[in-house]
PDB file of C-alpha atoms and ligand atoms in Angstrom:
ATOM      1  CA  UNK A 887       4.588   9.616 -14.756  1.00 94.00           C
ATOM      2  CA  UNK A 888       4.116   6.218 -13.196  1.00 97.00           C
ATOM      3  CA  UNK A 889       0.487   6.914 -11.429  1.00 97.00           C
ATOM      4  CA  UNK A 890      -1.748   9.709 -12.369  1.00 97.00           C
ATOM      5  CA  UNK A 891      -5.167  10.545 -11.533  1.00 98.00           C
ATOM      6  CA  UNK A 892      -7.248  12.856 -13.535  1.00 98.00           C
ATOM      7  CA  UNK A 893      -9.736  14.854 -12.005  1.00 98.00           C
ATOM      8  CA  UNK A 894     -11.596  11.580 -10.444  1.00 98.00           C
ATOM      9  CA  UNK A 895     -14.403  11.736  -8.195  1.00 98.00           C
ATOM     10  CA  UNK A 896     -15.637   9.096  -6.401  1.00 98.00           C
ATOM     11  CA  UNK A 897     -19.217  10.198  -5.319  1.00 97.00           C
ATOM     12  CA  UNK A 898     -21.884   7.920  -2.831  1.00 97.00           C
ATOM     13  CA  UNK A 899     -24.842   9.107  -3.556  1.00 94.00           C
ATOM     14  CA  UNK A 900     -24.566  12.975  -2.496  1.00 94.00           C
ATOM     15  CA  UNK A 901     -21.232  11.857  -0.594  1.00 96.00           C
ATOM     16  CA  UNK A 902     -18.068  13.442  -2.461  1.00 97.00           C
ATOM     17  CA  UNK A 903     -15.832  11.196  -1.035  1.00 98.00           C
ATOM     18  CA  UNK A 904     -13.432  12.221  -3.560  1.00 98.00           C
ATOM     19  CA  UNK A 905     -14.310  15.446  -6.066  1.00 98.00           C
ATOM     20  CA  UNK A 906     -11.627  15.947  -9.175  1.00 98.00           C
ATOM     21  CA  UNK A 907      -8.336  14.804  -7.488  1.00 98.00           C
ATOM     22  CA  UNK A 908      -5.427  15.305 -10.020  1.00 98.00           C
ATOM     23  CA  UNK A 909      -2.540  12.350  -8.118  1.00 97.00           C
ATOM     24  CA  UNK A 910       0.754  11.736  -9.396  1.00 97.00           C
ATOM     25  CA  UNK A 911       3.609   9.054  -8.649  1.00 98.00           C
ATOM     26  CA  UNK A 912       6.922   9.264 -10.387  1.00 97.00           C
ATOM     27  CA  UNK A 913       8.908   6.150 -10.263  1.00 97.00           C
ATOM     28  CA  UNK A 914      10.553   5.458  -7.067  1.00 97.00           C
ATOM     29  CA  UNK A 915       8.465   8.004  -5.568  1.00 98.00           C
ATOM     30  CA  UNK A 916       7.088   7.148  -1.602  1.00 98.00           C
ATOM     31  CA  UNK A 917       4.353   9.528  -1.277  1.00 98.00           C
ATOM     32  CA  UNK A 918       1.521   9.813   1.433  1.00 97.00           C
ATOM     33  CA  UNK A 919      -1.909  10.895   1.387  1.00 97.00           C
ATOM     34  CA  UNK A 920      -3.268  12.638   4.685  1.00 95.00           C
ATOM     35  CA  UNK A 921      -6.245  14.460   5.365  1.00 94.00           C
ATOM     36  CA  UNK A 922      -8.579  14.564   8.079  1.00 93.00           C
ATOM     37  CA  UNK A 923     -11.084  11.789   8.612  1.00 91.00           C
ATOM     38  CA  UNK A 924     -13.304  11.703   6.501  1.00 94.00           C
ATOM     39  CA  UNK A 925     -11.622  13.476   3.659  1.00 96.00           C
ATOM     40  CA  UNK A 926     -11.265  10.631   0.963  1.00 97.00           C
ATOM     41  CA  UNK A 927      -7.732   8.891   1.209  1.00 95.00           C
ATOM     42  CA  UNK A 928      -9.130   5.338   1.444  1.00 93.00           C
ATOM     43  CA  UNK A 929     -11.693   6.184  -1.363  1.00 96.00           C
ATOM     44  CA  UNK A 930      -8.758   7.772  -3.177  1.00 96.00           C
ATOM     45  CA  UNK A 931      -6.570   4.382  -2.762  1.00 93.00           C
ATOM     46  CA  UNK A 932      -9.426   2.289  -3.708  1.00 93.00           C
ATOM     47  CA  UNK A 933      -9.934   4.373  -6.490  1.00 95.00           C
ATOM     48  CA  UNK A 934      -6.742   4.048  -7.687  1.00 94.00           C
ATOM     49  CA  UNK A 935      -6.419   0.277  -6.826  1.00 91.00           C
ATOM     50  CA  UNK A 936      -9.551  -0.718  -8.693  1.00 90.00           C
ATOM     51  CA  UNK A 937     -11.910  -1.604  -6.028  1.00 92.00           C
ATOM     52  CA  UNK A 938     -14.054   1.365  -6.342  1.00 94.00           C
ATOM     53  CA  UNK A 939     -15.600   2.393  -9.814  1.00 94.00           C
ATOM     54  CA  UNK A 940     -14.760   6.044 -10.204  1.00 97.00           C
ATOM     55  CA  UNK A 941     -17.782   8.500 -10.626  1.00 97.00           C
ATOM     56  CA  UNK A 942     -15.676  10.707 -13.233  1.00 97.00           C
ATOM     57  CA  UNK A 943     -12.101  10.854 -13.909  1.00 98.00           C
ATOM     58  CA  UNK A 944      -9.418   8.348 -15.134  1.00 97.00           C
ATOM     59  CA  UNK A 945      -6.798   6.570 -14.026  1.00 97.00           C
ATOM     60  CA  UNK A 946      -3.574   5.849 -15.433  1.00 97.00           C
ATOM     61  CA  UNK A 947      -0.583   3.854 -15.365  1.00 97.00           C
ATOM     62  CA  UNK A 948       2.023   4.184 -17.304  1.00 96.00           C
ATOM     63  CA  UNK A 949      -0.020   5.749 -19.549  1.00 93.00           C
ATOM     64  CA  UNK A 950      -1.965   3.411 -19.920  1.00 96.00           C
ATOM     65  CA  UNK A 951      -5.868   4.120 -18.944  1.00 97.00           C
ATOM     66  CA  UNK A 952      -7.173   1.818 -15.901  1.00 96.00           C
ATOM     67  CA  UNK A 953     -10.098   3.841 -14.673  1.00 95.00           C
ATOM     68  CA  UNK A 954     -11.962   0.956 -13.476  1.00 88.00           C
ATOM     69  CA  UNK A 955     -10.239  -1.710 -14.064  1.00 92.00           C
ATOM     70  CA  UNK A 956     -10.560  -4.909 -11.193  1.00 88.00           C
ATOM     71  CA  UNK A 957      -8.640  -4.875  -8.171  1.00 86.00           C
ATOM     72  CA  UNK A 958      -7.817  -8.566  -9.548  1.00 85.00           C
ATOM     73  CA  UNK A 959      -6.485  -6.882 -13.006  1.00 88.00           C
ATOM     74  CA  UNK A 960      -4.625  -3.556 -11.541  1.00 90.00           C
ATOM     75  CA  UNK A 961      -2.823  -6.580  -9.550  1.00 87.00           C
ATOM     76  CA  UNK A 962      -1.781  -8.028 -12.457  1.00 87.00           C
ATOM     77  CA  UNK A 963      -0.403  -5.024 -13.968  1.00 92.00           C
ATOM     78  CA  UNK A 964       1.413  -4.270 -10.918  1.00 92.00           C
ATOM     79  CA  UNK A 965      -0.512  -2.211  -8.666  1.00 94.00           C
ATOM     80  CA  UNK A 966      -0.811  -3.987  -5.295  1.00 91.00           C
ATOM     81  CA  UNK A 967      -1.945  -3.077  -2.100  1.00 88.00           C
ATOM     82  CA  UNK A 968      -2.410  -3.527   1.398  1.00 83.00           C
ATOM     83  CA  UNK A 969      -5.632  -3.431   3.686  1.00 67.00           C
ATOM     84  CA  UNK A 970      -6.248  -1.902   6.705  1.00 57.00           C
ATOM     85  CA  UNK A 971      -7.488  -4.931   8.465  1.00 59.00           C
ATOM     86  CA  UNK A 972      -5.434  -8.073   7.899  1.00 63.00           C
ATOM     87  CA  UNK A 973      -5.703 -10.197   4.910  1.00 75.00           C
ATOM     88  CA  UNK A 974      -3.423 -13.166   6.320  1.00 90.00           C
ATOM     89  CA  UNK A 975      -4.504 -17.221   6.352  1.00 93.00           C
ATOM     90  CA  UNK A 976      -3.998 -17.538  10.060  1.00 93.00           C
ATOM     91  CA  UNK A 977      -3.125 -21.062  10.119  1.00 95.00           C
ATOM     92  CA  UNK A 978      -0.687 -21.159   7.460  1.00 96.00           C
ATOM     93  CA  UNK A 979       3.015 -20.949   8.478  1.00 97.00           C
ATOM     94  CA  UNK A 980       4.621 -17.637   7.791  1.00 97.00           C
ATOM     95  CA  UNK A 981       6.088 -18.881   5.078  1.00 97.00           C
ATOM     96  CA  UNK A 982       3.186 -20.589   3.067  1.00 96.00           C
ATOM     97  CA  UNK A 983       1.263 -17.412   3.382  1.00 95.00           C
ATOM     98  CA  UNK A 984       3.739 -15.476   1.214  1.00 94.00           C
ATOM     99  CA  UNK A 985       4.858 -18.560  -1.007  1.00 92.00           C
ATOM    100  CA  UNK A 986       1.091 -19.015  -2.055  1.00 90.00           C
ATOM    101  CA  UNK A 987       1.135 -15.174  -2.934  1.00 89.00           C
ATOM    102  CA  UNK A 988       4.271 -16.048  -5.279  1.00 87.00           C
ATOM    103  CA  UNK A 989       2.586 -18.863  -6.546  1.00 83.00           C
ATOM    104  CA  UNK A 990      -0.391 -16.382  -7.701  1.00 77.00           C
ATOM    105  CA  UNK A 991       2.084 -14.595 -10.108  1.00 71.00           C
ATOM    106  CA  UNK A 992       3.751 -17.726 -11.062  1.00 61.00           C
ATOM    107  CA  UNK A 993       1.785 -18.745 -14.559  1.00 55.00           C
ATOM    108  CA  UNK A 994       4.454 -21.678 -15.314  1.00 53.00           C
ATOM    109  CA  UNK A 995       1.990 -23.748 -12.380  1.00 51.00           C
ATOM    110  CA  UNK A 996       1.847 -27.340 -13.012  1.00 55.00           C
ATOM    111  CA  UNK A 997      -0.881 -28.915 -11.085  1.00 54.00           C
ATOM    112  CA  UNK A 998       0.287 -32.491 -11.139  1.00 52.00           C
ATOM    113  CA  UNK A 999       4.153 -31.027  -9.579  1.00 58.00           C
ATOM    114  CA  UNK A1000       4.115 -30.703  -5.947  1.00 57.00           C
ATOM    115  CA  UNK A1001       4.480 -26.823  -4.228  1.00 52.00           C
ATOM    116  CA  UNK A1002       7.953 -27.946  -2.584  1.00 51.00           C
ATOM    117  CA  UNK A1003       9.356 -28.552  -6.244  1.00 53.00           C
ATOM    118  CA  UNK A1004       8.937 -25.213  -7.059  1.00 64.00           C
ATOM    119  CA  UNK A1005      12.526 -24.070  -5.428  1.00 82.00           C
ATOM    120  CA  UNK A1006      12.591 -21.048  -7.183  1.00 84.00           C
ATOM    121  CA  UNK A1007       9.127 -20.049  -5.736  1.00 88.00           C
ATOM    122  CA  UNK A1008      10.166 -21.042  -2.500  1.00 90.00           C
ATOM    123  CA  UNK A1009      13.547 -19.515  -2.304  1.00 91.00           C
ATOM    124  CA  UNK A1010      11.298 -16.031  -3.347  1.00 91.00           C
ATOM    125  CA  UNK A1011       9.417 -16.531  -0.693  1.00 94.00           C
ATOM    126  CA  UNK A1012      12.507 -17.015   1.780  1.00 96.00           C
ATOM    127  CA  UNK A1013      13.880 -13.587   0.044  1.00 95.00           C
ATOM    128  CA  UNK A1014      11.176 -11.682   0.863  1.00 95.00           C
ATOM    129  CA  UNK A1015      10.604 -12.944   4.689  1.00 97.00           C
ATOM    130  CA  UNK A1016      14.323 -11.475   4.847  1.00 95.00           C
ATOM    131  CA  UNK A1017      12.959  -8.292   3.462  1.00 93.00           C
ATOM    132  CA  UNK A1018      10.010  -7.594   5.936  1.00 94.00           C
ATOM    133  CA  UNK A1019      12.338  -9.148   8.466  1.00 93.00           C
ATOM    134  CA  UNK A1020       9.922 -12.413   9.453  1.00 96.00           C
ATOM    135  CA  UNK A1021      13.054 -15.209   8.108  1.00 97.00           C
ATOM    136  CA  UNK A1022      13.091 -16.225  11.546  1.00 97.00           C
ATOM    137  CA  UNK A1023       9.488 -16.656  12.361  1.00 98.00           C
ATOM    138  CA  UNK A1024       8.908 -18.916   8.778  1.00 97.00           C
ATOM    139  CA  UNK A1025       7.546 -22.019  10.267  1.00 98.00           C
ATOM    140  CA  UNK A1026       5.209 -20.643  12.627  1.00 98.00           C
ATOM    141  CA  UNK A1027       1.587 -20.472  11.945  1.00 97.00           C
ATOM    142  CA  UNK A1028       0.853 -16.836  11.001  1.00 96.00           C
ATOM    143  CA  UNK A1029      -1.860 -16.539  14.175  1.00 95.00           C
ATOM    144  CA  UNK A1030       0.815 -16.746  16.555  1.00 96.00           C
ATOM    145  CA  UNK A1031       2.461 -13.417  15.423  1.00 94.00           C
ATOM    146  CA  UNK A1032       2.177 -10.385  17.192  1.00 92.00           C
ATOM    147  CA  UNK A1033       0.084  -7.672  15.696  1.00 89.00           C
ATOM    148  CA  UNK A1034       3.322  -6.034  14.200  1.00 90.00           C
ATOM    149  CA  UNK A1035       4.541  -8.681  12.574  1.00 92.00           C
ATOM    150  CA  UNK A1036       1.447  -9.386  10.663  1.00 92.00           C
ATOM    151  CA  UNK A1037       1.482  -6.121   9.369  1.00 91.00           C
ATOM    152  CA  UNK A1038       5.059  -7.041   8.187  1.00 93.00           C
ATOM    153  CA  UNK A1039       3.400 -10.335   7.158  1.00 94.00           C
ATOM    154  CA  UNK A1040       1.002  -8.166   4.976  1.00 93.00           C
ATOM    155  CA  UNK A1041       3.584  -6.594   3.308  1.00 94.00           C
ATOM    156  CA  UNK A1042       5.502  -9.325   2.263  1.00 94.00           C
ATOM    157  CA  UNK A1043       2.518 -10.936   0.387  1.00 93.00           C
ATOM    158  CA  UNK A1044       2.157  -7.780  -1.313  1.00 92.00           C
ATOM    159  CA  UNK A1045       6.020  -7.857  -2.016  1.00 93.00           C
ATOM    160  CA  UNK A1046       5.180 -11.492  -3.283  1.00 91.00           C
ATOM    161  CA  UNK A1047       2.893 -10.230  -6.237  1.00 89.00           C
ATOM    162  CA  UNK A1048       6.228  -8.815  -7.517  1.00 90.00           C
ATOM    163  CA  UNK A1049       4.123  -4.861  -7.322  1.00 94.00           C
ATOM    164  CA  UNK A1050       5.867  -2.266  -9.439  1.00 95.00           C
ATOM    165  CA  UNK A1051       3.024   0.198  -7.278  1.00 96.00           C
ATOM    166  CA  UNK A1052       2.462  -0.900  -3.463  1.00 96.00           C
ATOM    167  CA  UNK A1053      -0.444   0.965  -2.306  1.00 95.00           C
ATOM    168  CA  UNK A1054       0.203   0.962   2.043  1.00 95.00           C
ATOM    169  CA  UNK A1055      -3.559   1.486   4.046  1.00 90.00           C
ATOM    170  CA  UNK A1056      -2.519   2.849   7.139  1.00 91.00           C
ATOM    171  CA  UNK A1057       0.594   0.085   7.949  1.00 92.00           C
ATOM    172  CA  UNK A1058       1.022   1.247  11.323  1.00 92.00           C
ATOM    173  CA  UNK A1059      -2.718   1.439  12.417  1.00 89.00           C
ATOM    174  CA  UNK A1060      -2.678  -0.545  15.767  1.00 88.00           C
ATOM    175  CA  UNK A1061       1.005  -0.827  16.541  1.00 90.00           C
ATOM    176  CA  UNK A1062       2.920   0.675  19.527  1.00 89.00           C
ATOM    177  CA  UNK A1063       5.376   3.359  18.767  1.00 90.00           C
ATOM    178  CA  UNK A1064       8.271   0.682  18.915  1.00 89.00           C
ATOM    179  CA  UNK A1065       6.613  -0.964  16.216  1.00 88.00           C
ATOM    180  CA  UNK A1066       5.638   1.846  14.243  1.00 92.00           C
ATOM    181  CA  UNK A1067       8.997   3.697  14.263  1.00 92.00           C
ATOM    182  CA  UNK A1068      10.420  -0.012  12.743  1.00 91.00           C
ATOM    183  CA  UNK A1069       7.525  -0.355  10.205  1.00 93.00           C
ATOM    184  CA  UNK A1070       8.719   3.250   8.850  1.00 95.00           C
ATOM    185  CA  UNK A1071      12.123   1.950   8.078  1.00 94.00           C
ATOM    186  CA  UNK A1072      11.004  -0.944   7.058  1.00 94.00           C
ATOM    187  CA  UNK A1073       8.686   0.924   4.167  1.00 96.00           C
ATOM    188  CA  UNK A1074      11.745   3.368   4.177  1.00 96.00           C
ATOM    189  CA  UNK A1075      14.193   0.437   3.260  1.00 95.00           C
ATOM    190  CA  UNK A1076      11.823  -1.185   0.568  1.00 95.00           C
ATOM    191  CA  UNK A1077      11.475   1.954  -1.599  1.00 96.00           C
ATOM    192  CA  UNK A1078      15.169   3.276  -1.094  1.00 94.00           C
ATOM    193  CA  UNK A1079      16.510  -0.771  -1.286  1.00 91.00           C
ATOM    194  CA  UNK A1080      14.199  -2.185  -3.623  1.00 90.00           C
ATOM    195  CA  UNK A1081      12.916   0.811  -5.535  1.00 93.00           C
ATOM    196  CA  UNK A1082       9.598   0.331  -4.886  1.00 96.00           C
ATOM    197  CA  UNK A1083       7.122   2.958  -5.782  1.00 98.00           C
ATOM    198  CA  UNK A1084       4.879   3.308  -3.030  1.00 98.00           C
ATOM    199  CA  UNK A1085       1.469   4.986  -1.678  1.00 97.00           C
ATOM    200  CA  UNK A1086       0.732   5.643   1.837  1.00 97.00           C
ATOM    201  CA  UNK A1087      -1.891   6.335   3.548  1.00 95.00           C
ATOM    202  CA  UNK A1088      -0.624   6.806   7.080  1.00 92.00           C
ATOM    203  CA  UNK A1089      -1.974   8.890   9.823  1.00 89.00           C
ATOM    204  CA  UNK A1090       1.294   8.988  12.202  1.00 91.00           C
ATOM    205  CA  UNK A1091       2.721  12.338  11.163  1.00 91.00           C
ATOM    206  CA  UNK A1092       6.380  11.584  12.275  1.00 91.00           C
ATOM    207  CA  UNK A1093       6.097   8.372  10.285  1.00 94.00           C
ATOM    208  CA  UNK A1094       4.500  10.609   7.034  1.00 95.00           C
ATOM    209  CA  UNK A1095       7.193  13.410   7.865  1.00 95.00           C
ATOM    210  CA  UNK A1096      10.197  11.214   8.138  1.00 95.00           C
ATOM    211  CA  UNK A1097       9.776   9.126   5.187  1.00 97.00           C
ATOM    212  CA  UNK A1098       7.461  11.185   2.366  1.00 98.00           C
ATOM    213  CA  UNK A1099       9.284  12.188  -0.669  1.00 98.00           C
ATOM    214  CA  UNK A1100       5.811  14.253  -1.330  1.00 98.00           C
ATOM    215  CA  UNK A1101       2.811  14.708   0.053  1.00 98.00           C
ATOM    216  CA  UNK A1102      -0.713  14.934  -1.009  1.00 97.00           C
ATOM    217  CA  UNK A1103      -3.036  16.936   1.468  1.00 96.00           C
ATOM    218  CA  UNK A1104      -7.124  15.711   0.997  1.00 97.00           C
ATOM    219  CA  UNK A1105      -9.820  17.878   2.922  1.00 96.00           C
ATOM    220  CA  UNK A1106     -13.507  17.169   2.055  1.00 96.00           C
ATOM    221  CA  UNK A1107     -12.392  14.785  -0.821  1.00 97.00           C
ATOM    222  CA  UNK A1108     -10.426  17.762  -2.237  1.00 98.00           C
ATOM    223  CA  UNK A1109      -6.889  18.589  -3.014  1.00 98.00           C
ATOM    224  CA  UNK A1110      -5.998  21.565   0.118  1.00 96.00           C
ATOM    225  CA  UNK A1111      -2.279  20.895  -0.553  1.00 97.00           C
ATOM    226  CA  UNK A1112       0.668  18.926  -2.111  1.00 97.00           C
ATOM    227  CA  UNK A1113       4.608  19.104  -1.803  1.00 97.00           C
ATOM    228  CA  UNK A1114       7.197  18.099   0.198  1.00 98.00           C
ATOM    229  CA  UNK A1115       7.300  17.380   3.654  1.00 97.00           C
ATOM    230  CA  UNK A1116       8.802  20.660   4.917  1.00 96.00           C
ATOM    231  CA  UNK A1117       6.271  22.413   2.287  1.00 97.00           C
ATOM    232  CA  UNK A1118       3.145  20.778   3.648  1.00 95.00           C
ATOM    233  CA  UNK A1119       4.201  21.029   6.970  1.00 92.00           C
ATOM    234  CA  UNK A1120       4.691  24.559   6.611  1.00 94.00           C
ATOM    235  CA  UNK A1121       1.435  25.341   5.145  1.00 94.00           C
ATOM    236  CA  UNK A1122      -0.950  27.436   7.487  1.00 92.00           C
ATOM    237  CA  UNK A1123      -3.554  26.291   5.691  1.00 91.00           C
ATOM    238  CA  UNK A1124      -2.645  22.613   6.367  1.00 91.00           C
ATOM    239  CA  UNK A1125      -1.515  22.973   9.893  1.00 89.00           C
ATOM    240  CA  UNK A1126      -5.087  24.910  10.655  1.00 87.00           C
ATOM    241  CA  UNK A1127      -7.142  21.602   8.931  1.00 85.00           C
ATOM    242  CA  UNK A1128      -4.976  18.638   9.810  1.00 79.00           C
ATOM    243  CA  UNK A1129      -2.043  18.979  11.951  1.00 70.00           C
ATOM    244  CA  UNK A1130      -1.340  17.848  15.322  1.00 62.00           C
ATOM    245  CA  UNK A1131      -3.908  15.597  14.813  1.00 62.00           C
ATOM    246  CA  UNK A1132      -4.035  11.462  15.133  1.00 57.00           C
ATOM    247  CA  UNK A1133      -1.082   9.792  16.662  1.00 62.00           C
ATOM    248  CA  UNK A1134       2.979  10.856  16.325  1.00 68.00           C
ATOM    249  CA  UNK A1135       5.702   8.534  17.399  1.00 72.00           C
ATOM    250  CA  UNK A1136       8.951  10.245  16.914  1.00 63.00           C
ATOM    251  CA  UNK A1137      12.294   7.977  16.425  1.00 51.00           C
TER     252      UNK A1137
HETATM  253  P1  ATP B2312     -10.397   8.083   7.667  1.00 81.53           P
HETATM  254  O1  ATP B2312      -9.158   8.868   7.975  1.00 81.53           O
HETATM  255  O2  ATP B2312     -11.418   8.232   8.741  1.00 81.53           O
HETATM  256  O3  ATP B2312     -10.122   6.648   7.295  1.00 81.53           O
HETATM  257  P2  ATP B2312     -10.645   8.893   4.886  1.00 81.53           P
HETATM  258  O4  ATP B2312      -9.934  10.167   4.620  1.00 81.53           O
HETATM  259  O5  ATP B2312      -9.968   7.649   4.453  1.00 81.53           O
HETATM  260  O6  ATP B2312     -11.095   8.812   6.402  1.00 81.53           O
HETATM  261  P3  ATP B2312     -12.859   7.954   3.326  1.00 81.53           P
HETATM  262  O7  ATP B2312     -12.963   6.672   4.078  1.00 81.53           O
HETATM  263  O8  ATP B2312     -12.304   7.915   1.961  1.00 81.53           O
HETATM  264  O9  ATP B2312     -12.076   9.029   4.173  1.00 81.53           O
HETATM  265  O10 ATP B2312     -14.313   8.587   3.305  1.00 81.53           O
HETATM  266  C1  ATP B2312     -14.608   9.836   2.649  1.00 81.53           C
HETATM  267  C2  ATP B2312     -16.104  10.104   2.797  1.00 81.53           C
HETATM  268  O11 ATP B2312     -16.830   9.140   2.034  1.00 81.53           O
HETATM  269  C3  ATP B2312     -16.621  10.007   4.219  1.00 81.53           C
HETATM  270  O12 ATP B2312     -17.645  10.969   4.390  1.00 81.53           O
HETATM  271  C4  ATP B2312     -17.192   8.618   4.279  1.00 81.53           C
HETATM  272  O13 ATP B2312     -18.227   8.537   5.236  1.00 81.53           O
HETATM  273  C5  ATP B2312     -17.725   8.426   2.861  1.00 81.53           C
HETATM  274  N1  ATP B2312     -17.675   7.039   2.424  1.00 81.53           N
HETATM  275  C6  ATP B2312     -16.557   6.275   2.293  1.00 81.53           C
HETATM  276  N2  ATP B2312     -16.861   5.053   1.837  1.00 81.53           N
HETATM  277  C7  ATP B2312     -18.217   5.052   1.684  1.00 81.53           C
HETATM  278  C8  ATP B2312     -19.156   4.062   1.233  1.00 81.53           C
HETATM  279  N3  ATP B2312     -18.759   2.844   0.862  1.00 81.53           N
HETATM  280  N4  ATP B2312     -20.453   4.409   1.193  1.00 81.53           N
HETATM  281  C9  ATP B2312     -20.869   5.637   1.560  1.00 81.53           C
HETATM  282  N5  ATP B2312     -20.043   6.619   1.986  1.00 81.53           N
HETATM  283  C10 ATP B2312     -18.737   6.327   2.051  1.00 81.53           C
END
């Protein structure tokens, strides 16, 4: 197993935001994590990408235990993820925004070379603005892009970290349903294309239902249900807690 969770709880004070989830994530898995509000996703997430201490419980990668390990070190091992409100440096270009996210991972830096030298880093960068589809929009400071595109922006300085894991907060919070049908291929297209393992936390349903290999069902910071798309959206028990609620562009 790739990800795992066992049994962690993340509790504020009498809050059980999250009470003895069991996750998994194979490799090259795309799974989502819905719920109502309220029922622990983004404490889940944070949970698992070190920004939240965990109550009780561990976390592991690879086998490897990183219950409460830094945000900064689950980075490093190659867990990276996304926020729900942008993280972008507005008036950067396009381009230096995810070439200074390459240069993060990059631990050949030479202080006294200049940035440009660093083709390698650069041409990275270039790759990955073809990935989230922003090649053409490089030199433009990133507070001229719409909404949507700095969402795609987001993503590709998350791609930049070179993430084995890419934990997605809602991608498609905010965007029209033009926008959100493309940012579902685009996540599509980067675990299919790329491999990428990835986490979502999404509340569209047709984006969760049309891309999910699995799917993790939270209520009250509990597990109500888990399997596949067609198996969690046949699930009374599901569809009487959570369905047909929040937003649903179909393609
Ligand atoms: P939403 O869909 O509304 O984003 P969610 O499923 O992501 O909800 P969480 O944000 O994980 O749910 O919150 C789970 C519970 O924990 C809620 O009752 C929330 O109020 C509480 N909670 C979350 N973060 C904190 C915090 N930092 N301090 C106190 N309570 C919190």
């Amino acid at each position: 197993m790739l990800l795992r969770t066992d049994k962690v709880s993340k509790h504020f004070g009498g809050i059980h935001a999250v009470d003895g989830v069991d996750f998994t994530l194979r490799q090259g898995q795309l799974k989502s994590i819905i719920g109502p509000n309220g029922a622990g996703k983004t404490t889940l997430f944070n949970l698992i990408a070190g920004v939240y201490l965990a109550t009780n419980g561990k976390v592991f990668f690879k086998d490897r235990d990183i219950t409460n390990l830094s945000l900064h070190k689950t980075s490093r091992l190659g867990i990276t993820k996304t926020y729900q409100i942008t993280h972008i440096f507005p008036n950067l270009t396009v381009f230096e925004n995810v070439r200074i996210s390459a240069q993060s991972r990059n631990t050949a830096f030479n202080f006294w070379r200049t940035t440009h030298s660093f083709s390698a880093l650069n041409e990275r960068a270039l790759d990955i603005l073809e990935q989230v589809e922003l090649l053409d929009k490089r030199s433009l400071l990133a507070s001229t892009l719409s909404h949507g595109e700095r969402r795609y922006l987001e993503i590709g300085i998350a791609l930049a970290t070179e993430p084995e894991v890419l934990l997605l907060d809602e991608p498609t919070a905010g965007m029209s349903c033009a926008e959100t049908n493309l940012c579902a291929e685009l996540i599509k297209k980067l675990n299919k294309e790329l491999k990428l393992s990835i986490v979502l936390v999404e509340h569209d349903m047709s984006v969760v239902m049309g891309i999910s290999d699995e799917i993790l069902v939270l209520n009250e910071g509990r597990t109500l249900a888990e399997g596949t798309p067609i198996e969690v959206s046949d699930n009374e028990e599901v569809q009487r807690v959570y369905l047909g609620e929040g937003k649903a562009c179909s393609a």
